[in-house]
mmCIF file of C-alpha atoms in Angstrom:
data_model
loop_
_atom_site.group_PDB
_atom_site.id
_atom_site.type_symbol
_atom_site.label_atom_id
_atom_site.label_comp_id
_atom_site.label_asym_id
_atom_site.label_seq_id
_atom_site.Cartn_x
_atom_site.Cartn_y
_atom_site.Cartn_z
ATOM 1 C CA UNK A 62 1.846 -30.217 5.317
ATOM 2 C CA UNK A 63 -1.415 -29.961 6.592
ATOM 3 C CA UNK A 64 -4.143 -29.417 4.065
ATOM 4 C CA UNK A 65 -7.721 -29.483 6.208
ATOM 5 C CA UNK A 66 -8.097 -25.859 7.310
ATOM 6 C CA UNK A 67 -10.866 -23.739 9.023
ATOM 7 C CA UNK A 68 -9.914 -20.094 9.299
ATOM 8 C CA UNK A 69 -11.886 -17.560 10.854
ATOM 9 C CA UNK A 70 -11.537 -14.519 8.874
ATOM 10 C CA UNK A 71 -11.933 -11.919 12.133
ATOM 11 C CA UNK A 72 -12.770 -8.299 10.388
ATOM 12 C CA UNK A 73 -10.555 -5.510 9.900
ATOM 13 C CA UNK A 74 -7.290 -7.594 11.429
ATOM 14 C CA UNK A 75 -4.698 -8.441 8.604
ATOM 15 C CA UNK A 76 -7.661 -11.301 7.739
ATOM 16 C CA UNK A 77 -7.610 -10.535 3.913
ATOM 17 C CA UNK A 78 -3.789 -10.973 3.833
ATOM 18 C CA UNK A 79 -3.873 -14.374 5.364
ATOM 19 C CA UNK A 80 -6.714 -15.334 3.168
ATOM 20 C CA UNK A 81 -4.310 -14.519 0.587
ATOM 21 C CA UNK A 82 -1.640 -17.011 1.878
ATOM 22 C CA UNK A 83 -4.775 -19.436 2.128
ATOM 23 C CA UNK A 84 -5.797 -18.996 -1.441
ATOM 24 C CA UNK A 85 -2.319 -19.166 -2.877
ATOM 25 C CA UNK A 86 -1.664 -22.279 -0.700
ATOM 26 C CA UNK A 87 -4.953 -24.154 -1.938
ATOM 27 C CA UNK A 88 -4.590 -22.848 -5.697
ATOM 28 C CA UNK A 89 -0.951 -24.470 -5.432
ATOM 29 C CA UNK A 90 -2.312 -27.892 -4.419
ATOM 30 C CA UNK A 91 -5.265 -28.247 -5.561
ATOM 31 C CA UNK A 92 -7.315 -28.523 -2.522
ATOM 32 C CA UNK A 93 -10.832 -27.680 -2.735
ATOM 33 C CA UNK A 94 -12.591 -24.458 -0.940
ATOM 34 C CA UNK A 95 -15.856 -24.330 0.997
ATOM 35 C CA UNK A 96 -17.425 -21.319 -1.407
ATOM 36 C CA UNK A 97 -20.387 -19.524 -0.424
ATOM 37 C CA UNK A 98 -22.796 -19.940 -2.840
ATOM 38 C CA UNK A 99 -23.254 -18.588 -5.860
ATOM 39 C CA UNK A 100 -19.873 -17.718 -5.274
ATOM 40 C CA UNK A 101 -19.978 -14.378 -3.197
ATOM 41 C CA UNK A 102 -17.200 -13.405 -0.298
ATOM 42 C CA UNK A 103 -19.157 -13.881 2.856
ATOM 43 C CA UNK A 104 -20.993 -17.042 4.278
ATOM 44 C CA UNK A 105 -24.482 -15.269 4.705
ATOM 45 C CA UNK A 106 -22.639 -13.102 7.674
ATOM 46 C CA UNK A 107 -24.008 -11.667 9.824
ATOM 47 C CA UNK A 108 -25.811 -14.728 10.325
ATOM 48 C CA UNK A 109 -24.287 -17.915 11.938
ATOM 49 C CA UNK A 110 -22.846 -20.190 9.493
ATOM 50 C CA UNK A 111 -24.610 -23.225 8.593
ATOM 51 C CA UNK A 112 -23.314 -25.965 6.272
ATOM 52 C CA UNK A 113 -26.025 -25.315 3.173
ATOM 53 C CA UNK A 114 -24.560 -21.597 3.115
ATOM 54 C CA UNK A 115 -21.687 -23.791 1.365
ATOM 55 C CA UNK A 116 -21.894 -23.983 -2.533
ATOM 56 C CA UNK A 117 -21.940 -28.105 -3.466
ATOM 57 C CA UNK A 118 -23.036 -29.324 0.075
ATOM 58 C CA UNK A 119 -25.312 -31.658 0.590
ATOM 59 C CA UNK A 120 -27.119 -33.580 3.861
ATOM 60 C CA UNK A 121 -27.223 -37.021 2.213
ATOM 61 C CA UNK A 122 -23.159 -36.903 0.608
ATOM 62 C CA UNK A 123 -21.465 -34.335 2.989
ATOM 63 C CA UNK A 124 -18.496 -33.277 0.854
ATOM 64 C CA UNK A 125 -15.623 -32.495 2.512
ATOM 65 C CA UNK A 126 -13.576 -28.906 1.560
ATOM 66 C CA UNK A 127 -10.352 -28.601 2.364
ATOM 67 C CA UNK A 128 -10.761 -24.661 3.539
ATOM 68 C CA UNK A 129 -13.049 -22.370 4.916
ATOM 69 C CA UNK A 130 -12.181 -19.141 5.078
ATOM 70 C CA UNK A 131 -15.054 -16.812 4.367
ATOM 71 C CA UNK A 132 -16.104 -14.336 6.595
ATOM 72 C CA UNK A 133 -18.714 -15.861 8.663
ATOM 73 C CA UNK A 134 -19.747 -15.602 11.640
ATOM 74 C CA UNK A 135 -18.680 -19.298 13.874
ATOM 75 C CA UNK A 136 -20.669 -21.744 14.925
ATOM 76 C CA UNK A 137 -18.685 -24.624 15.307
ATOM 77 C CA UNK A 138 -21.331 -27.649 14.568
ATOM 78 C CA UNK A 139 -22.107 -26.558 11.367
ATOM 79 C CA UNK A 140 -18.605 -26.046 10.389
ATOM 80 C CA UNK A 141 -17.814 -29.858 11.466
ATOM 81 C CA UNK A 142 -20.384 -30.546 8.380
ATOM 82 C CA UNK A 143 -18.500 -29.304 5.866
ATOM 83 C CA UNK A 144 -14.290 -29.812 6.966
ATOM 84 C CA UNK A 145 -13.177 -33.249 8.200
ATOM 85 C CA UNK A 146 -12.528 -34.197 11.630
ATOM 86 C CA UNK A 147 -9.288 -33.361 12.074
ATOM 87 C CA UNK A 148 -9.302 -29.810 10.269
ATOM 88 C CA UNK A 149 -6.694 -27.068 11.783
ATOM 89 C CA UNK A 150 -9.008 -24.701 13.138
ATOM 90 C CA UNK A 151 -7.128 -20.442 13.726
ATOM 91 C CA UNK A 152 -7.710 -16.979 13.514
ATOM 92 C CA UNK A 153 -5.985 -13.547 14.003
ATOM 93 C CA UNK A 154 -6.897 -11.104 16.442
ATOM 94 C CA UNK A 155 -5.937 -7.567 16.533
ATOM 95 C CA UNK A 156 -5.654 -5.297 19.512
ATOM 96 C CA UNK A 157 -9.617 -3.924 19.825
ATOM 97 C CA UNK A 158 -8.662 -0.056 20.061
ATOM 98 C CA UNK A 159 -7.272 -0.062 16.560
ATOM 99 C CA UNK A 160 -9.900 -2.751 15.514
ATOM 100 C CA UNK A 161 -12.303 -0.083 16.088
ATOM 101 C CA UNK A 162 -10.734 3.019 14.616
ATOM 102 C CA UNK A 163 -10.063 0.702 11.647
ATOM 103 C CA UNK A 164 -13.877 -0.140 11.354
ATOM 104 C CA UNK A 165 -15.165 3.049 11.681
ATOM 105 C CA UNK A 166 -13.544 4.396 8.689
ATOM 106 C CA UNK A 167 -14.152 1.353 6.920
ATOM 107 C CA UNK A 168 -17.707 1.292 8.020
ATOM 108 C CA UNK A 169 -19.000 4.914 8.394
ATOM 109 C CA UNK A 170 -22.186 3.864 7.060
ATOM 110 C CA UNK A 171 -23.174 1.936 9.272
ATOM 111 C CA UNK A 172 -26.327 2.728 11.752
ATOM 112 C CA UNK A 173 -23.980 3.504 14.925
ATOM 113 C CA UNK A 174 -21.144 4.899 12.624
ATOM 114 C CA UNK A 175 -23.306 7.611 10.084
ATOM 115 C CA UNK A 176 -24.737 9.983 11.981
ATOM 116 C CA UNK A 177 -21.870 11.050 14.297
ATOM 117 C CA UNK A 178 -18.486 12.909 12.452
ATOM 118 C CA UNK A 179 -16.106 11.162 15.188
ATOM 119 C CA UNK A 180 -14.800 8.281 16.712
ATOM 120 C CA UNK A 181 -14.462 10.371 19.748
ATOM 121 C CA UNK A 182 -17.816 11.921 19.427
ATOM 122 C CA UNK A 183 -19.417 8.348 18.995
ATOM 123 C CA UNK A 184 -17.332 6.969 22.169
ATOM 124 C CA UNK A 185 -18.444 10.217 24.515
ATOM 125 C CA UNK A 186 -21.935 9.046 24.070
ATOM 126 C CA UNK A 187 -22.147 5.650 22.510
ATOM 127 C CA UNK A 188 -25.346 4.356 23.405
ATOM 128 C CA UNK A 189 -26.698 8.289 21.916
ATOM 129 C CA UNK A 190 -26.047 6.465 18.513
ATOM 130 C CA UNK A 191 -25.688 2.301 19.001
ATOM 131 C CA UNK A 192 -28.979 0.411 19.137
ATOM 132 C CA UNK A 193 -28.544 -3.200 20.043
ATOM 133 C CA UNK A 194 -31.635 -4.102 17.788
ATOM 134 C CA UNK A 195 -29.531 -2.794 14.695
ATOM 135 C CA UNK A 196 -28.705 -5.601 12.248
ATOM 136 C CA UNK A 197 -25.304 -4.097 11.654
ATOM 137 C CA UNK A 198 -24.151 -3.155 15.043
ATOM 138 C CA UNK A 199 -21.612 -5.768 15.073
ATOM 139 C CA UNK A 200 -19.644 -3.240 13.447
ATOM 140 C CA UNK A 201 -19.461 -0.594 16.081
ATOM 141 C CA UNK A 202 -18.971 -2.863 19.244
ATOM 142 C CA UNK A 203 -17.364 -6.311 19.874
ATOM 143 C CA UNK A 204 -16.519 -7.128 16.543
ATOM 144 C CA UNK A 205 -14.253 -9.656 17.598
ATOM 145 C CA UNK A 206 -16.711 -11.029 20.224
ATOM 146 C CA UNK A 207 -19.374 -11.455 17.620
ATOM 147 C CA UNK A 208 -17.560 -12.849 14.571
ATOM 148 C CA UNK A 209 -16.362 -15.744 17.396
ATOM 149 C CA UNK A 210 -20.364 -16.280 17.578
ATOM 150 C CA UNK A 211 -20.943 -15.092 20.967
ATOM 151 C CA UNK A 212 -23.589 -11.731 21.470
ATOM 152 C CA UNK A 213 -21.203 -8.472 21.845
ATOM 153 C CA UNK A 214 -24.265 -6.746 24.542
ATOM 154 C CA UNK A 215 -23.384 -9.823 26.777
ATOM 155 C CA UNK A 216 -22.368 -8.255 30.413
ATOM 156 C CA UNK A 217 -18.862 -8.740 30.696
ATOM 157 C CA UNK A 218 -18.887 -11.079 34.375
ATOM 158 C CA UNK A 219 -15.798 -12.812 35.477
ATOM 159 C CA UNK A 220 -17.809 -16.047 34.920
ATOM 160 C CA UNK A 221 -19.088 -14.701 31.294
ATOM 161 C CA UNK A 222 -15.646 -14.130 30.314
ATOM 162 C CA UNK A 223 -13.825 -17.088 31.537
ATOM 163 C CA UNK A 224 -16.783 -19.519 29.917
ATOM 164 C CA UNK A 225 -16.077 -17.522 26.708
ATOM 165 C CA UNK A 226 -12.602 -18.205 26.712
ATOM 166 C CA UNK A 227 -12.422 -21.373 27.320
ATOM 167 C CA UNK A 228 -15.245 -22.023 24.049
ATOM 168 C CA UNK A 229 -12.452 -20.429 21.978
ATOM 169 C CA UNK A 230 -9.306 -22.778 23.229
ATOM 170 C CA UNK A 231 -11.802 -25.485 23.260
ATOM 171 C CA UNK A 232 -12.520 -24.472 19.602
ATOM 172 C CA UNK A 233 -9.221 -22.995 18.159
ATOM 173 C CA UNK A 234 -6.005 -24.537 17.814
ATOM 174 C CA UNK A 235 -4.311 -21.763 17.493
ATOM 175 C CA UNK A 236 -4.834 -17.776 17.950
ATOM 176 C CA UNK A 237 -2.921 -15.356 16.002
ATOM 177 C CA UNK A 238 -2.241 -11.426 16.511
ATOM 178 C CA UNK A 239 -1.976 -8.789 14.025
ATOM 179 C CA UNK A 240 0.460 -6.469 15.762
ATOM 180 C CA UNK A 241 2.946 -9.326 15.483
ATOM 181 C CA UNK A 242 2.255 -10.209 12.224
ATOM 182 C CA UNK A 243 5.453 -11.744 10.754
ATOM 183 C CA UNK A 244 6.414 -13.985 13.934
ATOM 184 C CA UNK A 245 2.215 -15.133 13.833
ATOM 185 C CA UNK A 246 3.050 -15.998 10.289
ATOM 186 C CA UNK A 247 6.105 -18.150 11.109
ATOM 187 C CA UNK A 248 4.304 -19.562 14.215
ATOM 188 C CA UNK A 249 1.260 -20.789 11.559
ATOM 189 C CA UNK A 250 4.000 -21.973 9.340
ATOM 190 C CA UNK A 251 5.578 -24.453 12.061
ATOM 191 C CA UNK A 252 2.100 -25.775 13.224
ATOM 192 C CA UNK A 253 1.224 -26.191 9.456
ATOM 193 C CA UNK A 254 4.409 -27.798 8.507
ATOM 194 C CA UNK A 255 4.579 -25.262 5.437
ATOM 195 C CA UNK A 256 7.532 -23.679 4.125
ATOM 196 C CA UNK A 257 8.829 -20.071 4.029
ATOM 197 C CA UNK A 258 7.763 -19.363 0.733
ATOM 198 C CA UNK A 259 4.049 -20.290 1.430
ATOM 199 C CA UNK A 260 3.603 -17.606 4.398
ATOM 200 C CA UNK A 261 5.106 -15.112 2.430
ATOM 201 C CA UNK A 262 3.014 -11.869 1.421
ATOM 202 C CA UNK A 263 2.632 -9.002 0.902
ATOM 203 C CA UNK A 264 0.298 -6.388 3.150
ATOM 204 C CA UNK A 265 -3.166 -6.369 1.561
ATOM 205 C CA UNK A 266 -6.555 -4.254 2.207
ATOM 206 C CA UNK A 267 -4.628 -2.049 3.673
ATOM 207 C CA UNK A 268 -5.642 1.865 4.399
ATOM 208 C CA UNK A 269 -3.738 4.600 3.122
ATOM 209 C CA UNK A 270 -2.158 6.413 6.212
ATOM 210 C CA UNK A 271 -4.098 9.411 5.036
ATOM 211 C CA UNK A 272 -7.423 8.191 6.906
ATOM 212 C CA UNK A 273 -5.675 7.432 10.347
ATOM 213 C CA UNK A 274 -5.746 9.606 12.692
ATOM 214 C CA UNK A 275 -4.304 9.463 16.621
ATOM 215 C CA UNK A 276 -6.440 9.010 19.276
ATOM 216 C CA UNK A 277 -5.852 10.287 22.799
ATOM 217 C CA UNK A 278 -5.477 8.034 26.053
ATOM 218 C CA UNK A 279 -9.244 8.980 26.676
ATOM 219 C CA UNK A 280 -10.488 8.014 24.125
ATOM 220 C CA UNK A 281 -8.303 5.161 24.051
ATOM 221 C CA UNK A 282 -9.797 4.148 27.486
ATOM 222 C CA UNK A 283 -13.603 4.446 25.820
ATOM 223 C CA UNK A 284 -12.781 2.650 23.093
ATOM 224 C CA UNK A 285 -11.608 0.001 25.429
ATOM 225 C CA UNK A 286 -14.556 -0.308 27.923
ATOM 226 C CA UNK A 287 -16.811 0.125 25.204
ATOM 227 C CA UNK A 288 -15.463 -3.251 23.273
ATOM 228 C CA UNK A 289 -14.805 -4.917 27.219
ATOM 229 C CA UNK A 290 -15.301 -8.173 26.196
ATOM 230 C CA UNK A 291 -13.376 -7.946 22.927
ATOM 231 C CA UNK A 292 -10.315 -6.879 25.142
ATOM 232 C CA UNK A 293 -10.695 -9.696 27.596
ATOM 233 C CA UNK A 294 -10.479 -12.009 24.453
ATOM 234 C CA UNK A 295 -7.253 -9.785 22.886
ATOM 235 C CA UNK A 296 -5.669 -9.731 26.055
ATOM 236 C CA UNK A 297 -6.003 -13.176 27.000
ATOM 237 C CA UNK A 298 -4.444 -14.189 23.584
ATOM 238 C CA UNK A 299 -1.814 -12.320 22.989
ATOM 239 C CA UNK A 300 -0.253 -13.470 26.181
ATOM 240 C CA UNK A 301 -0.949 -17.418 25.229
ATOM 241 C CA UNK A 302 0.361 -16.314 21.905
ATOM 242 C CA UNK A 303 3.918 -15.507 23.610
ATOM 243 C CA UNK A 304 3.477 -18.243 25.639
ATOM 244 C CA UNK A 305 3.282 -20.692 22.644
ATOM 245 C CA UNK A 306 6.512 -18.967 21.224
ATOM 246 C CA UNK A 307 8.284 -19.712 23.726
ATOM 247 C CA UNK A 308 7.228 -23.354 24.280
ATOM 248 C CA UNK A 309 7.517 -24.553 20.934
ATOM 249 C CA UNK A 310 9.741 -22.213 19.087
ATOM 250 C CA UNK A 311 11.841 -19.984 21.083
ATOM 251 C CA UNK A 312 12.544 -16.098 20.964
ATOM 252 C CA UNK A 313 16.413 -16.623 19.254
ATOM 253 C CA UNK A 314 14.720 -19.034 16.893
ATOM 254 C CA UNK A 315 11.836 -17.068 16.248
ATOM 255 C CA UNK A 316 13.977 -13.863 15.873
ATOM 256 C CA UNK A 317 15.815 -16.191 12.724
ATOM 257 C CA UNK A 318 12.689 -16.758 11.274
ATOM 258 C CA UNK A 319 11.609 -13.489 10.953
ATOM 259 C CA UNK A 320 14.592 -12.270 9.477
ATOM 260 C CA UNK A 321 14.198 -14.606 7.026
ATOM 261 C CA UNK A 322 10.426 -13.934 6.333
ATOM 262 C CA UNK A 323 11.649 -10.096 5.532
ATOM 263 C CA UNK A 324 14.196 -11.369 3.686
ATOM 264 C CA UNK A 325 12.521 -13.025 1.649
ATOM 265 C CA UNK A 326 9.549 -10.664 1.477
ATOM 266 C CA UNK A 327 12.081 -8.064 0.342
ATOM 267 C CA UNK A 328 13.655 -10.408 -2.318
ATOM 268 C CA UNK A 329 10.052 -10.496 -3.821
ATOM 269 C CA UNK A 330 8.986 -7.381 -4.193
ATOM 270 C CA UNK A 331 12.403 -6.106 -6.231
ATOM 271 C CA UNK A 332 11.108 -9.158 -8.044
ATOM 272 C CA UNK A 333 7.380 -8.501 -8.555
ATOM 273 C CA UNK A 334 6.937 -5.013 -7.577
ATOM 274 C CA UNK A 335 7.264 -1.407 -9.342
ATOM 275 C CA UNK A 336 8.285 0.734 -6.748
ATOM 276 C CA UNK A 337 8.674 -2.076 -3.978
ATOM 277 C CA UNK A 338 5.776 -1.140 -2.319
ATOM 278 C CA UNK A 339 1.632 -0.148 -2.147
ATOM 279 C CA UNK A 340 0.197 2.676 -3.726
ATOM 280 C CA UNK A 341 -2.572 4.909 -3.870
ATOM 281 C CA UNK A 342 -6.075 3.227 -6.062
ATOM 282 C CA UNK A 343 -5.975 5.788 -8.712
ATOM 283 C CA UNK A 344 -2.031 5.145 -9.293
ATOM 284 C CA UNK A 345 -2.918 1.146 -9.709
ATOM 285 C CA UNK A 346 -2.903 0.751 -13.549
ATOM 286 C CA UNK A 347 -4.157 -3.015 -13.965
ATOM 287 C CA UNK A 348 -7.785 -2.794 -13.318
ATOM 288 C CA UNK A 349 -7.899 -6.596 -12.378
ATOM 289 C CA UNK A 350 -5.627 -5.734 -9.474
ATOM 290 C CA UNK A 351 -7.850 -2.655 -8.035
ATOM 291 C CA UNK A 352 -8.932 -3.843 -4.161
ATOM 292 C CA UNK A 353 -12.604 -2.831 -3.250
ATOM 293 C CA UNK A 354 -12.831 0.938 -1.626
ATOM 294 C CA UNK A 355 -15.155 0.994 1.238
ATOM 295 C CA UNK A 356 -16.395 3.953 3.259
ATOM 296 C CA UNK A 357 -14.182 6.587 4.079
ATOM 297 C CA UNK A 358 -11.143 4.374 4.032
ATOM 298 C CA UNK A 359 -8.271 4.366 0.932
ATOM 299 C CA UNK A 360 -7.279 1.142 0.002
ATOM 300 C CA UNK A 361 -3.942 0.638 -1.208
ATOM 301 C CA UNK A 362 -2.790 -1.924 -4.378
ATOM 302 C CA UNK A 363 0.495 -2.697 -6.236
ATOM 303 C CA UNK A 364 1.269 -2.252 -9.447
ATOM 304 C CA UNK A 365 3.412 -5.344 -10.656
ATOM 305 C CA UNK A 366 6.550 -5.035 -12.986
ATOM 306 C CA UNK A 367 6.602 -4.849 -16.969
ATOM 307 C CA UNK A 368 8.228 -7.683 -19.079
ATOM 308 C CA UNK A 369 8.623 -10.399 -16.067
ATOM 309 C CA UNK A 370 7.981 -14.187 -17.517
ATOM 310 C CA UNK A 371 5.391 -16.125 -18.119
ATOM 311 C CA UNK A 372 5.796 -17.824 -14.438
ATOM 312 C CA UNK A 373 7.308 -14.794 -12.260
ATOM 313 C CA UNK A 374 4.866 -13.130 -13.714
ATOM 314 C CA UNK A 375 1.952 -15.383 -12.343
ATOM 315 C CA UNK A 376 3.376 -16.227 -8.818
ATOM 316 C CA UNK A 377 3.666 -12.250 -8.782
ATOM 317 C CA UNK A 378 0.330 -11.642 -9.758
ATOM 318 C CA UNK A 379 -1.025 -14.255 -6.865
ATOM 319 C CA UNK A 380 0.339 -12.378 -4.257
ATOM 320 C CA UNK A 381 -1.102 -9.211 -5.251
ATOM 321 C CA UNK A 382 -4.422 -9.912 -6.238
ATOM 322 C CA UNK A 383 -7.376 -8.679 -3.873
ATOM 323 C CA UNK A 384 -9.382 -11.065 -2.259
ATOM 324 C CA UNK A 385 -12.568 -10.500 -3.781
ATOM 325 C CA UNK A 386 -10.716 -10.896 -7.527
ATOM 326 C CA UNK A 387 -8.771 -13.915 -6.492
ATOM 327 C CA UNK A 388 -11.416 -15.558 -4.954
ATOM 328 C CA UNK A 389 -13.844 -15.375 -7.587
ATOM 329 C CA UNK A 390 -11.161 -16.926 -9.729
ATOM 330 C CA UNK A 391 -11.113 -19.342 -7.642
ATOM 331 C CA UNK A 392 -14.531 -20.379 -7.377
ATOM 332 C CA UNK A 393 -14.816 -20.191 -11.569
ATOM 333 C CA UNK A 394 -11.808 -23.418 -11.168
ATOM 334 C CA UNK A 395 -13.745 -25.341 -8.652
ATOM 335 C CA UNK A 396 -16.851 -24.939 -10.497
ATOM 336 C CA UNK A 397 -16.033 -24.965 -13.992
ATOM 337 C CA UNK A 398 -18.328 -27.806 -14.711
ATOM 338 C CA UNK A 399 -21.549 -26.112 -13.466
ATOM 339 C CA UNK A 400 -21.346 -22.964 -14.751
ATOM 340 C CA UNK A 401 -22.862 -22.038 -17.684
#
């Protein structure tokens, strides 16, 4: 299995559930995480990562951590600083048109996002409310394009486009999609050489259904000219994605796998669950297990099942525990000596 890992925690696209899968994995096997410091849940993003962002690094002995998954946003020479050589470096990318309807309930106050009641108001008229010069823009255009490192106000040029590609594949071994969720999962767990059980989750930050609403092929068409060069980079991917599939894995096979993911899935949450599935923040009655809320968004937790033992009961627990929770547990392990 491989154990040097560099994932790029793209916002608002199933990221917080594979950072789950990430944490559970490390916590398993002892591998060591590249923290921010003081122990927060982003590496100084917006700003480009750079090593000393990472709690217990040094110039004169670079450590080397296991995983990075933080948000952050890339830069690729600083990251060699802190992960060895030969580190597995992914992501997941979801299709830019949700991305954005997804952010702008998540992010309403933002600049671009709080003056304007709409996502179709805001995409009638974007530049009426988006200022380039806005330190949080990032949220309201290009996400994708930005969190990759590259400026989301670039012009989109054949040329541009291509060059920004290739940095990616040059970069990433391997590009996963959000809208295909449980075959990206068994994909990751073939070029990982993991098992079943470690890819295994269960759906987390997610919104309640409440706060989505449908958008029409207008605005649809906005949404994607306004994020241009985040679609070139979607697009682009999801067809290498299929590609890889079928080199290295094949539909039947991959069609098997994903049964069994469900399957499996499904086994565990008659096991862990009350009620098999998410529910609603003020129905979650173990504090510990409450996800952050954020903006105008509802985000959904689990409620785990009375009287399970002492073990089911904690590899339960693992998969349900919000990032922010799990990895501050985390960071108390790694650092236990330091802290006071």
């Amino acid at each position: 299995p491989k154990t040097d890992i560099v994932f790029l925690k793209v916002h608002k696209s199933a990221s917080s559930t594979v950072m789950n899968i990430l944490f559970r994995f490390g916590e398993m096997h002892n591998l060591t995480f590249a923290f921010p410091i003081g122990g927060g849940n982003q590496l100084f993003y917006p700003r480009h990562f750079l090593a000393r962002f990472v709690e217990g690094f040094s110039p004169s002995s670079p450590q080397r951590f296991n995983i990075l998954c933080h948000h952050m946003r890339f830069l690729q020479p600083e990251v060699h600083k802190v992960v060895s050589s030969s580190a597995f470096y992914f992501s997941i990318l979801r299709n830019p048109v949700k991305l954005m309807e997804s952010s702008f309930a998540y992010y309403k106050g933002a600049s671009a996002f709080s003056r304007v009641r709409s996502l179709e108001e805001f995409v009638r008229q974007p530049y009426h409310y988006y200022n380039p010069t806005d330190g949080d823009r990032h949220y309201a255009r290009n996400l994708m394009t930005f969190d990759f490192g590259f400026n989301p106000d670039g012009e989109v040029s054949a040329e541009r486009v291509k060059l920004m590609l290739k940095a990616i594949e040059a970069s990433f071994d391997l590009l996963l999609i959000s809208e295909y969720f449980d075959e990206s999962m068994v994909l990751l767990k073939e070029m990982l050489c993991w098992d079943l059980d470690s890819v295994v989750s269960f759906p987390l930050n997610i919104r309640d259904s409440s706060t989505k609403s449908p958008l029409s092929d207008t605005v649809v068409e906005k949404i994607k000219d306004w994020n241009r060069l985040d679609w070139e980079i979607y697009t682009h991917f999801n067809r290498t994605f299929w590609e890889r599939i079928d080199r290295d894995i094949g539909r039947e096979r991959m069609q098997r796998e994903v049964k069994a993911l469900r399957e499996r899935q499904g086994e565990l949450a008659r096991t862990c669950l009350q009620g098999m599935g998410s529910v609603a923040p003020k129905h979650i009655r173990d504090s510990s297990l409450k996800p952050l809320q954020h903006g105008s968004a509802r985000i959904l937790g689990y409620n785990l099942k009375q009287g399970l033992d002492k073990e089911t009961e904690r590899m339960c627990r693992r998969l349900v525990t919000p990032e922010l929770q799990y990895s501050s547990a985390l960071y108390k392990k790694q650092f236990a000596q330091n802290l006071p």
